[in-house]
PDB file of C-alpha atoms in Angstrom:
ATOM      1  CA  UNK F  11      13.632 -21.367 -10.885  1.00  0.00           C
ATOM      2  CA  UNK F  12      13.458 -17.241 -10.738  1.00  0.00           C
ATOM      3  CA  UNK F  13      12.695 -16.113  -7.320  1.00  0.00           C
ATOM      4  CA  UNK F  14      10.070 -12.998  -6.580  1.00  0.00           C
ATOM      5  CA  UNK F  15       9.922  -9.931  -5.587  1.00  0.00           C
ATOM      6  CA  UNK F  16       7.993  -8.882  -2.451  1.00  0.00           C
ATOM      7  CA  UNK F  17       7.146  -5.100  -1.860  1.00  0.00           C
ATOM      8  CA  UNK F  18       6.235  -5.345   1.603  1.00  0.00           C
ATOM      9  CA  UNK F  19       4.148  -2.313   3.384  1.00  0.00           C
ATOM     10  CA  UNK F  20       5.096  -1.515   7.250  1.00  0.00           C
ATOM     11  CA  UNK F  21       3.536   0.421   9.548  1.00  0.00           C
ATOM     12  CA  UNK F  22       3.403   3.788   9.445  1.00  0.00           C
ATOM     13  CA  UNK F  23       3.365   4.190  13.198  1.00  0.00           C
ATOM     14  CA  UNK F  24       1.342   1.828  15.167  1.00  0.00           C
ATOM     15  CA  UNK F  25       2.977  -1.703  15.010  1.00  0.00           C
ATOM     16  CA  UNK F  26      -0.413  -3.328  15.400  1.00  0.00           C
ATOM     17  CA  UNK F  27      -1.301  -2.610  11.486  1.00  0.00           C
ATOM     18  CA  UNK F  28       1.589  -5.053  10.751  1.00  0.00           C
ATOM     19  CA  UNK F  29      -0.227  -8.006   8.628  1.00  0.00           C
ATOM     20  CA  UNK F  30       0.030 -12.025   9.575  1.00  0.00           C
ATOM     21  CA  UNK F  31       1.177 -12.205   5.790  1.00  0.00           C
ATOM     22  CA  UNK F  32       3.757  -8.819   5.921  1.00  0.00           C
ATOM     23  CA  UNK F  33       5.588 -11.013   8.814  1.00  0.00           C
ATOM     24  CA  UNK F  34       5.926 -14.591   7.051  1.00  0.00           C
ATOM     25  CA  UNK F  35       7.261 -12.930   3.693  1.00  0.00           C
ATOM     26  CA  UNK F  36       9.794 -10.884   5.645  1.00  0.00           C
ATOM     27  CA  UNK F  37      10.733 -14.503   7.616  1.00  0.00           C
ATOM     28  CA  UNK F  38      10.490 -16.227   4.300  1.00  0.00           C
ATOM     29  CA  UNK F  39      12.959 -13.734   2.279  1.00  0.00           C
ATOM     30  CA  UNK F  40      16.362 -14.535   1.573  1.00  0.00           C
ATOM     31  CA  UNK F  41      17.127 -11.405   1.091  1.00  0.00           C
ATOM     32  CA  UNK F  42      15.151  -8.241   3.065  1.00  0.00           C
ATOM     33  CA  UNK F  43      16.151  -4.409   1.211  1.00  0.00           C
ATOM     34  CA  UNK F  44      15.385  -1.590   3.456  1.00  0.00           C
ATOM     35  CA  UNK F  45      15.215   1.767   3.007  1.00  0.00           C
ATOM     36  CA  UNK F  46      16.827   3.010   6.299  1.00  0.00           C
ATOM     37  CA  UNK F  47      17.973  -0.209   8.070  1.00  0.00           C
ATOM     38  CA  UNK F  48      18.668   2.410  11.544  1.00  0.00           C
ATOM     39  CA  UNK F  49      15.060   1.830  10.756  1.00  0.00           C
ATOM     40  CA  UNK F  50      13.789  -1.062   9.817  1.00  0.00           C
ATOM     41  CA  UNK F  51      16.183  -3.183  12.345  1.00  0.00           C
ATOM     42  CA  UNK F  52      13.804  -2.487  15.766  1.00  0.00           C
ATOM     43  CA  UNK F  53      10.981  -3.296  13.449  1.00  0.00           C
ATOM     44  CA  UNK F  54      12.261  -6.511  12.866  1.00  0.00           C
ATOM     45  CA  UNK F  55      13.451  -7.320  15.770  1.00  0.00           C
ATOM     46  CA  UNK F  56       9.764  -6.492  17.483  1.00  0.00           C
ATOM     47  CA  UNK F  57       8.555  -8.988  14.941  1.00  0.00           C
ATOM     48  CA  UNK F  58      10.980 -11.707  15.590  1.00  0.00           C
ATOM     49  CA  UNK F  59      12.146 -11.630  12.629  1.00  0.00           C
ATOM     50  CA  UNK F  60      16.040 -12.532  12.741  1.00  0.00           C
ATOM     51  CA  UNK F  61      17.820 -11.409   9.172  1.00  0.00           C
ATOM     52  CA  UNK F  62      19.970  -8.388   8.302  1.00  0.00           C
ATOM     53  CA  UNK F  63      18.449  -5.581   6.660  1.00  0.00           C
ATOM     54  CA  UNK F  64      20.359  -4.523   3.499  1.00  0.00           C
ATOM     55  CA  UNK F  65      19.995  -0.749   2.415  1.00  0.00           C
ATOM     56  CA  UNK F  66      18.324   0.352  -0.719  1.00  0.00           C
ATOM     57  CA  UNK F  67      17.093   3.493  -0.926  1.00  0.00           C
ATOM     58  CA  UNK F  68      17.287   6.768  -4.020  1.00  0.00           C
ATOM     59  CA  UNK F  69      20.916   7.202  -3.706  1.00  0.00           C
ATOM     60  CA  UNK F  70      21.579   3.895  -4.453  1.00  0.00           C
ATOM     61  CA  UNK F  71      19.127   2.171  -6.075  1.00  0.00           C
ATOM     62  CA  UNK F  72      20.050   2.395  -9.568  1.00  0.00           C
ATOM     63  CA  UNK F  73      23.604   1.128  -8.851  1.00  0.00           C
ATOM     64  CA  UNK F  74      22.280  -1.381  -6.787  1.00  0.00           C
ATOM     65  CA  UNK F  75      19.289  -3.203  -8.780  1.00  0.00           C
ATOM     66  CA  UNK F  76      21.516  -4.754 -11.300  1.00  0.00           C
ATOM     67  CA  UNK F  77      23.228  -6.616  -8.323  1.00  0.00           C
ATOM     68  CA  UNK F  78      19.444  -7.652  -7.081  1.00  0.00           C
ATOM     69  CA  UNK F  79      18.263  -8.626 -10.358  1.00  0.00           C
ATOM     70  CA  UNK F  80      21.417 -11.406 -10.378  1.00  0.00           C
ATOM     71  CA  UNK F  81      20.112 -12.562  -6.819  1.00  0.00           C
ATOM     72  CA  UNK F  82      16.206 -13.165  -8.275  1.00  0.00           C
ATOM     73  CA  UNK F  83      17.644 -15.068 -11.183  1.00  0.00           C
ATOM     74  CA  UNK F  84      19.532 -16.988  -9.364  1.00  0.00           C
ATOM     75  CA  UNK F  85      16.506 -18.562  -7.427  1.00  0.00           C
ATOM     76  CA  UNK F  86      16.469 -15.867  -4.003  1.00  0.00           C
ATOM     77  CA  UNK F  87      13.462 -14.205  -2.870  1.00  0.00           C
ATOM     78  CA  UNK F  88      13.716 -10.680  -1.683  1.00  0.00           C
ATOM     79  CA  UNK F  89      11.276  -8.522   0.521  1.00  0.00           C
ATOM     80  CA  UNK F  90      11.500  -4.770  -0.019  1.00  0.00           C
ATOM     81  CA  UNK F  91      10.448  -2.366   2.446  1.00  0.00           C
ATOM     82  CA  UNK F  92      10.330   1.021   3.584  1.00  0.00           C
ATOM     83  CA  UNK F  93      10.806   3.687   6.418  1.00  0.00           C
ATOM     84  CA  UNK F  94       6.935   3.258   6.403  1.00  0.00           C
ATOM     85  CA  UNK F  95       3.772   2.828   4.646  1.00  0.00           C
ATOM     86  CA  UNK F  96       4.104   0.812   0.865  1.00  0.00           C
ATOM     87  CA  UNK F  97       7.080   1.097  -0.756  1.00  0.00           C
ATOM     88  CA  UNK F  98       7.324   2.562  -3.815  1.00  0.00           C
ATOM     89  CA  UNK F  99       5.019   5.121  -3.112  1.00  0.00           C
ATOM     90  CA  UNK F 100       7.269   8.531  -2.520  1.00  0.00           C
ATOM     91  CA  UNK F 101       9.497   5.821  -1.440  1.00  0.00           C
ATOM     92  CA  UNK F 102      12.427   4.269  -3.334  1.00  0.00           C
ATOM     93  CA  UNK F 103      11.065   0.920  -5.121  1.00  0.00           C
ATOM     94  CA  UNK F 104       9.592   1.681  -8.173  1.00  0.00           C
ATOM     95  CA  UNK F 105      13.128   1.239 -10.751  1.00  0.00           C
ATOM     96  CA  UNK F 106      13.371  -1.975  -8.639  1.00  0.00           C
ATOM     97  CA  UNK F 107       9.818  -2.832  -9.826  1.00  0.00           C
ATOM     98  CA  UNK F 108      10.367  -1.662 -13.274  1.00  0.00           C
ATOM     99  CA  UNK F 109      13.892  -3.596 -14.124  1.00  0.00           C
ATOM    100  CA  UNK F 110      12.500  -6.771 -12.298  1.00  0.00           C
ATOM    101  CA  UNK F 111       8.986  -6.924 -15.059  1.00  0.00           C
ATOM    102  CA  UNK F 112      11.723  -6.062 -17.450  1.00  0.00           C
ATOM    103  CA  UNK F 113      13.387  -9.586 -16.699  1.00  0.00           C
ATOM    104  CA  UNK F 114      10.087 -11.247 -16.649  1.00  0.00           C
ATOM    105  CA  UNK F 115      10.583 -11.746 -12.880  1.00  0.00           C
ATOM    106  CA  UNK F 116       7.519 -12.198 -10.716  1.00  0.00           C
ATOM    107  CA  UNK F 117       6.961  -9.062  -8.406  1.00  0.00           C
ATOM    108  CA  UNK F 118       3.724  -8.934  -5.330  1.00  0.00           C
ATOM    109  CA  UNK F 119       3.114  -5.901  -3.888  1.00  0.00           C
ATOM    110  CA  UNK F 120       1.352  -7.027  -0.342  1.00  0.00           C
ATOM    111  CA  UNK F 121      -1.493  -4.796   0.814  1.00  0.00           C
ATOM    112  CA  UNK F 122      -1.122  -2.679   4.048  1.00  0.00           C
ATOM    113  CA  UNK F 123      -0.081   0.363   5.245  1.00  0.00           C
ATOM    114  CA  UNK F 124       0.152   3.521   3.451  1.00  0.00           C
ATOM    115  CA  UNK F 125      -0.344   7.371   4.806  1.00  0.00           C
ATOM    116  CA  UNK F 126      -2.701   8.785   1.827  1.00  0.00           C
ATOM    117  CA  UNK F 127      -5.848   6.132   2.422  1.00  0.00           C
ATOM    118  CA  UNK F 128      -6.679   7.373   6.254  1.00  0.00           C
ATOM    119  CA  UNK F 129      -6.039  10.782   5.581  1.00  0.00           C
ATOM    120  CA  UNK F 130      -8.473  10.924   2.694  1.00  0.00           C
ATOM    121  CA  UNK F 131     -10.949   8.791   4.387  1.00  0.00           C
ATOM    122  CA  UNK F 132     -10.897  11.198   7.287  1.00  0.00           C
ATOM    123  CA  UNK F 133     -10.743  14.483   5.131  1.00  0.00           C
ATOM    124  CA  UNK F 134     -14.673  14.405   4.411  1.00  0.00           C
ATOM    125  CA  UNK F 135     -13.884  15.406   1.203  1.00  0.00           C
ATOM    126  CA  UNK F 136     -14.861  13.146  -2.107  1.00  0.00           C
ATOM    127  CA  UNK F 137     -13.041   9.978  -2.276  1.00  0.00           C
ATOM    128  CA  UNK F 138     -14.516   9.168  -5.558  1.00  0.00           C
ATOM    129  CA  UNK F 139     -12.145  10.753  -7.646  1.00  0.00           C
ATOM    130  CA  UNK F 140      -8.518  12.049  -6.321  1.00  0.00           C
ATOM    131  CA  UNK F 141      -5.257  12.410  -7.566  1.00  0.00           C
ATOM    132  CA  UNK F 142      -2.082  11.624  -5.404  1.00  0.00           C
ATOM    133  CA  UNK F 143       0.245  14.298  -5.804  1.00  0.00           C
ATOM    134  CA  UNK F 144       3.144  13.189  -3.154  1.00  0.00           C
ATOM    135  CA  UNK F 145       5.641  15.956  -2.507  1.00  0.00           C
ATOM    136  CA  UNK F 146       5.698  18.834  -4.725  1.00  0.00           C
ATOM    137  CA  UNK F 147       8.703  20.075  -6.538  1.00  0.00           C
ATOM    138  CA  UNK F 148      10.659  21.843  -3.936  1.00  0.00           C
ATOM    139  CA  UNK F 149      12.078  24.453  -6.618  1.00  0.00           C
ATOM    140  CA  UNK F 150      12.141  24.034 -10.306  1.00  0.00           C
ATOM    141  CA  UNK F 151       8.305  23.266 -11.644  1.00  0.00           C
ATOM    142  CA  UNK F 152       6.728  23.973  -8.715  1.00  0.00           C
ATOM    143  CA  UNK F 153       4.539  27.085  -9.805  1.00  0.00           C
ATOM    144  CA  UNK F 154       3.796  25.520 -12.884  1.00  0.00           C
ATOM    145  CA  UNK F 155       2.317  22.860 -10.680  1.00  0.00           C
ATOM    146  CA  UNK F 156       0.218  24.686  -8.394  1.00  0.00           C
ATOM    147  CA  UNK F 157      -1.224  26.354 -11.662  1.00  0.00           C
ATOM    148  CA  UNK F 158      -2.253  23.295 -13.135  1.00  0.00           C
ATOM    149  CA  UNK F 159      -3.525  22.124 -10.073  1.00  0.00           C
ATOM    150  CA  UNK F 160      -5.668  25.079  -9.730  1.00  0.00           C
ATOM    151  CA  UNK F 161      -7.997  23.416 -12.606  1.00  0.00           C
ATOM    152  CA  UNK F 162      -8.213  20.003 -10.777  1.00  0.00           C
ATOM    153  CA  UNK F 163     -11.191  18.822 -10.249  1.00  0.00           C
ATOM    154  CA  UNK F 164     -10.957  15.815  -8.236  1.00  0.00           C
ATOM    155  CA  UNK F 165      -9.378  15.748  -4.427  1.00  0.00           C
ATOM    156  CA  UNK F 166      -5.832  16.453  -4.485  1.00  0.00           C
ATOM    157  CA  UNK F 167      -3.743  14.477  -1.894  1.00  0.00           C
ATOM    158  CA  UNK F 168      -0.056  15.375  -0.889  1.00  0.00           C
ATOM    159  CA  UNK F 169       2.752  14.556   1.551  1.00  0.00           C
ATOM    160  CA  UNK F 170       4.997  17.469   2.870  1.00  0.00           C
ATOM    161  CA  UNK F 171       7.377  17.972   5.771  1.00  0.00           C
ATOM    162  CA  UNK F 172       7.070  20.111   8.648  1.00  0.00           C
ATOM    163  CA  UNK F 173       9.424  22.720   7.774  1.00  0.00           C
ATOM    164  CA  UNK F 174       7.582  23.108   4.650  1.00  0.00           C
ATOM    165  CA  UNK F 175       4.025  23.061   5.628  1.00  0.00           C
ATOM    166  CA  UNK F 176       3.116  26.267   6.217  1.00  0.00           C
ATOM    167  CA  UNK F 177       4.487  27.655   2.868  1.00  0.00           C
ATOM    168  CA  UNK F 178       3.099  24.579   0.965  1.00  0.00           C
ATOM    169  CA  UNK F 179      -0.912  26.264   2.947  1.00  0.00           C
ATOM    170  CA  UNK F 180      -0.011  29.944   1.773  1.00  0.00           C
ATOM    171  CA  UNK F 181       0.747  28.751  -1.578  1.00  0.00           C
ATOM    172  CA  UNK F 182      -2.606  27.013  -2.029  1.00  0.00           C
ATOM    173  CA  UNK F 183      -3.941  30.143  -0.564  1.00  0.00           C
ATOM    174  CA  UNK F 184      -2.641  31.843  -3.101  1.00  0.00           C
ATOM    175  CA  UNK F 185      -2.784  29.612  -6.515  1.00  0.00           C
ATOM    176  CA  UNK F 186      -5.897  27.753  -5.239  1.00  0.00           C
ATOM    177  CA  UNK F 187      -7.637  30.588  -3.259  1.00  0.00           C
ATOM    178  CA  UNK F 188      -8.060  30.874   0.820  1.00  0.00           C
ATOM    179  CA  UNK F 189     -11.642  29.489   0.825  1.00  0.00           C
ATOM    180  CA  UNK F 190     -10.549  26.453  -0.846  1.00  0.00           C
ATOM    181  CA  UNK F 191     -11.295  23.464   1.309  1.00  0.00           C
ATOM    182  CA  UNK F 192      -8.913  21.172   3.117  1.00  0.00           C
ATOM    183  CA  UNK F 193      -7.822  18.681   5.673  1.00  0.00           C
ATOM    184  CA  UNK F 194      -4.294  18.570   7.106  1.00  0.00           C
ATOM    185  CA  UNK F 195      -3.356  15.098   8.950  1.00  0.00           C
ATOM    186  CA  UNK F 196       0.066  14.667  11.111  1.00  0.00           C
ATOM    187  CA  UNK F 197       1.260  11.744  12.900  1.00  0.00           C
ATOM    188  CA  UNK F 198      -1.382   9.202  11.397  1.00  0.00           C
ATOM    189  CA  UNK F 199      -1.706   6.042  13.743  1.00  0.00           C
ATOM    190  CA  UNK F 200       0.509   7.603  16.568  1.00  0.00           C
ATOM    191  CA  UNK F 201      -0.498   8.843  20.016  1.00  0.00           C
ATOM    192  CA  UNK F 202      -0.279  12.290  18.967  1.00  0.00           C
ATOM    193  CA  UNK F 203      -2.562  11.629  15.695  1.00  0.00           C
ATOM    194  CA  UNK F 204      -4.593  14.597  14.793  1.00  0.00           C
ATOM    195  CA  UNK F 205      -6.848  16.043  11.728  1.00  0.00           C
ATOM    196  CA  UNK F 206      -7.220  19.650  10.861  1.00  0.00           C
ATOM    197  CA  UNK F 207     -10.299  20.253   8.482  1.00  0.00           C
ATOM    198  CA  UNK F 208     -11.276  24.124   7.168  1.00  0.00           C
ATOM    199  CA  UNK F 209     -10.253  26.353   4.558  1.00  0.00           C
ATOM    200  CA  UNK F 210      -6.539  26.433   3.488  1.00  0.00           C
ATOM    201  CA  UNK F 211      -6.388  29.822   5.604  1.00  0.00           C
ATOM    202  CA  UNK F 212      -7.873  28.270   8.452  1.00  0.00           C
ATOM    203  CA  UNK F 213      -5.403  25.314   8.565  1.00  0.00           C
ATOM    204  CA  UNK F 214      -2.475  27.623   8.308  1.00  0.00           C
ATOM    205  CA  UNK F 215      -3.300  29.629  11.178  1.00  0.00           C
ATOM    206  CA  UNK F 216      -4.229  26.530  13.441  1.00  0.00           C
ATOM    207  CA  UNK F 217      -0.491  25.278  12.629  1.00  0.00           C
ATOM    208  CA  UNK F 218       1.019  28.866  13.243  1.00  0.00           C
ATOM    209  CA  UNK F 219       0.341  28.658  16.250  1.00  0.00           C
ATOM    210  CA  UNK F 220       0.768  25.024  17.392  1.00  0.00           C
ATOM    211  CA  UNK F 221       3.845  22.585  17.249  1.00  0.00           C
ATOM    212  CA  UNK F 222       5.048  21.570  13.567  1.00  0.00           C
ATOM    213  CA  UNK F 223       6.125  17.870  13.906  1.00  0.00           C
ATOM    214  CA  UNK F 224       5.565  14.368  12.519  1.00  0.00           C
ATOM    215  CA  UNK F 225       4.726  13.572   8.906  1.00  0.00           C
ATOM    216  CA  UNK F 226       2.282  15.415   7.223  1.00  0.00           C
ATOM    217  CA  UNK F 227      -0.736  14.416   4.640  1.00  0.00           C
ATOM    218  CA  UNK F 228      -2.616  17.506   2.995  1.00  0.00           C
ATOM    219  CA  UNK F 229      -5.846  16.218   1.002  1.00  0.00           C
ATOM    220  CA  UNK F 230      -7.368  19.334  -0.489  1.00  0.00           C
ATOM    221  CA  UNK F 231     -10.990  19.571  -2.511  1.00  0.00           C
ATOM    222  CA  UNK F 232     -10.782  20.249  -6.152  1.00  0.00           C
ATOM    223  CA  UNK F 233     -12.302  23.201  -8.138  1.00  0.00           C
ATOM    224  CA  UNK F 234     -15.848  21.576  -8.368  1.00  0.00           C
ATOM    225  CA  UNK F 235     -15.739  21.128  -4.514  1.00  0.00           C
ATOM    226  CA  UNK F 236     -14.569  24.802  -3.569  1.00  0.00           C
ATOM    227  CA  UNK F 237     -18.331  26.180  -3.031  1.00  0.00           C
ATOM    228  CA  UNK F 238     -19.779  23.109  -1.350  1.00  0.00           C
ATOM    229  CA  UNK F 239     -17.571  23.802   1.839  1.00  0.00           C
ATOM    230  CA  UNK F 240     -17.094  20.948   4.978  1.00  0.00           C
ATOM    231  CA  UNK F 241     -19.529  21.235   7.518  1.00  0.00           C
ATOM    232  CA  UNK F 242     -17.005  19.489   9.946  1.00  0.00           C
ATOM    233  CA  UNK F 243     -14.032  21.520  10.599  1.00  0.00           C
ATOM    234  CA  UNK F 244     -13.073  19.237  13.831  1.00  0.00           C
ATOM    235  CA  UNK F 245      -9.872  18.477  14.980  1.00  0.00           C
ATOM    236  CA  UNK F 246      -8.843  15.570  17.065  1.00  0.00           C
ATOM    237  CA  UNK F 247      -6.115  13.681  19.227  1.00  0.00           C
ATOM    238  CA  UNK F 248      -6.035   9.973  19.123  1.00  0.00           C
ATOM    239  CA  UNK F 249      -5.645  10.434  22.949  1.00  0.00           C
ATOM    240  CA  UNK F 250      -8.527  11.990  23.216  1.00  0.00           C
ATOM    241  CA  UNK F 251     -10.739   9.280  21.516  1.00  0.00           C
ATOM    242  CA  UNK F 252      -9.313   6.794  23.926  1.00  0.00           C
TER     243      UNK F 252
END
């Protein structure tokens, strides 16, 4: 009998969004694939769970599925996870996914955390309709992007690093205009957690002058959005709500 594949979401910061179900998969497994296993071993370990961590992530993922695909056939279950949040999503785990349908092997993707959901939620912009953009091309493509994306006209959600942030803000200032609406959210579930809402201009010169660390989620509103405006421009520390 095949075994299945588990994608298995982790937190992305607070441990306490762990699920009951997450934990008995990852004690069930006989095989766990992490992305960073510096990473996912204190995880573990918090959660009593006593198995080494293999690594998987984009460098060697290709080279390493074949090897995985043997191990399903042969009858072993294997968890996936990530640094944080769902894997497969801007996260190795979706050529995993892909060659294991391809073999007619079961795969469950568990629900839990991801990064994009809260951040749109707490945007107040329409969560109807959105598109998830993840990280932009860092080079080649990328002002072919923003063009297109110009036209959207449903939210637009994306990750992007620190060091990158406040170009990423100038460039939607500039391809999407500096009244376009926005929320920027860092550090989502962490002590630190905090929400800027405004104008893409107004974002960008709340981070210009303020520390540039954690993860970042931009969710910005799309064309038919860019006259209505956000009454709430509010920013907050989870600190401060406690």
């Amino acid at each position: 009998m095949e075994g299945k594949l588990y994608l298995v979401p982790t937190p992305i910061g607070n441990l306490e969004d762990m699920t009951f179900r997450a934990i008995r998969i990852l004690k069930e497994a006989d095989i766990i694939l992490a992305e960073d296993t510096r990473t996912s071993a204190p995880m573990l370990k918090h959660f009593g769970i006593d198995k080494k961590a293999y690594s998987h992530h984009q460098h060697n993922e290709h080279k390493a599925t074949s090897e995985i695909i043997k191990f399903l056939k042969e009858g072993k279950n294997v968890a996936l996870v990530s640094d944080a949040g769902t894997p497969a999503i801007s996260d190795p785990g979706f050529f995993l996914v892909r060659e294991a349908l391809k073999n007619e092997i079961e795969v469950n993707c568990l629900p839990g955390a991801t990064a994009f959901v809260p951040a749109l939620v707490n945007s107040g912009l329409p969560s109807d309709q959105f598109v998830f953009e993840g990280f932009l091309p860092v080079k080649k493509g990328r002002q072919t992007r923003l063009k297109l994306l110009a036209e959207e006209e449903r939210t637009m959600i994306f990750y992007e690093s620190p060091h990158r942030l406040l170009k990423t803000l100038e460039e939607f200032a500039a391809f999407l205009g500096e009244d376009r609406q926005a929320s920027v959210s860092r550090e989502l579930t962490k002590i630190y957690e905090e929400t800027v809402r405004g104008t893409v201009i107004e974002i960008k010169s709340h981070f210009e002058n303020n520390i540039l660390k954690g993860e970042f989620v931009i969710c910005v509103a799309g064309k038919v959005e860019k006259d209505k405006g956000i009454k709430n421009k509010n920013k907050y520390h989870k600190k401060d709500k406690e």
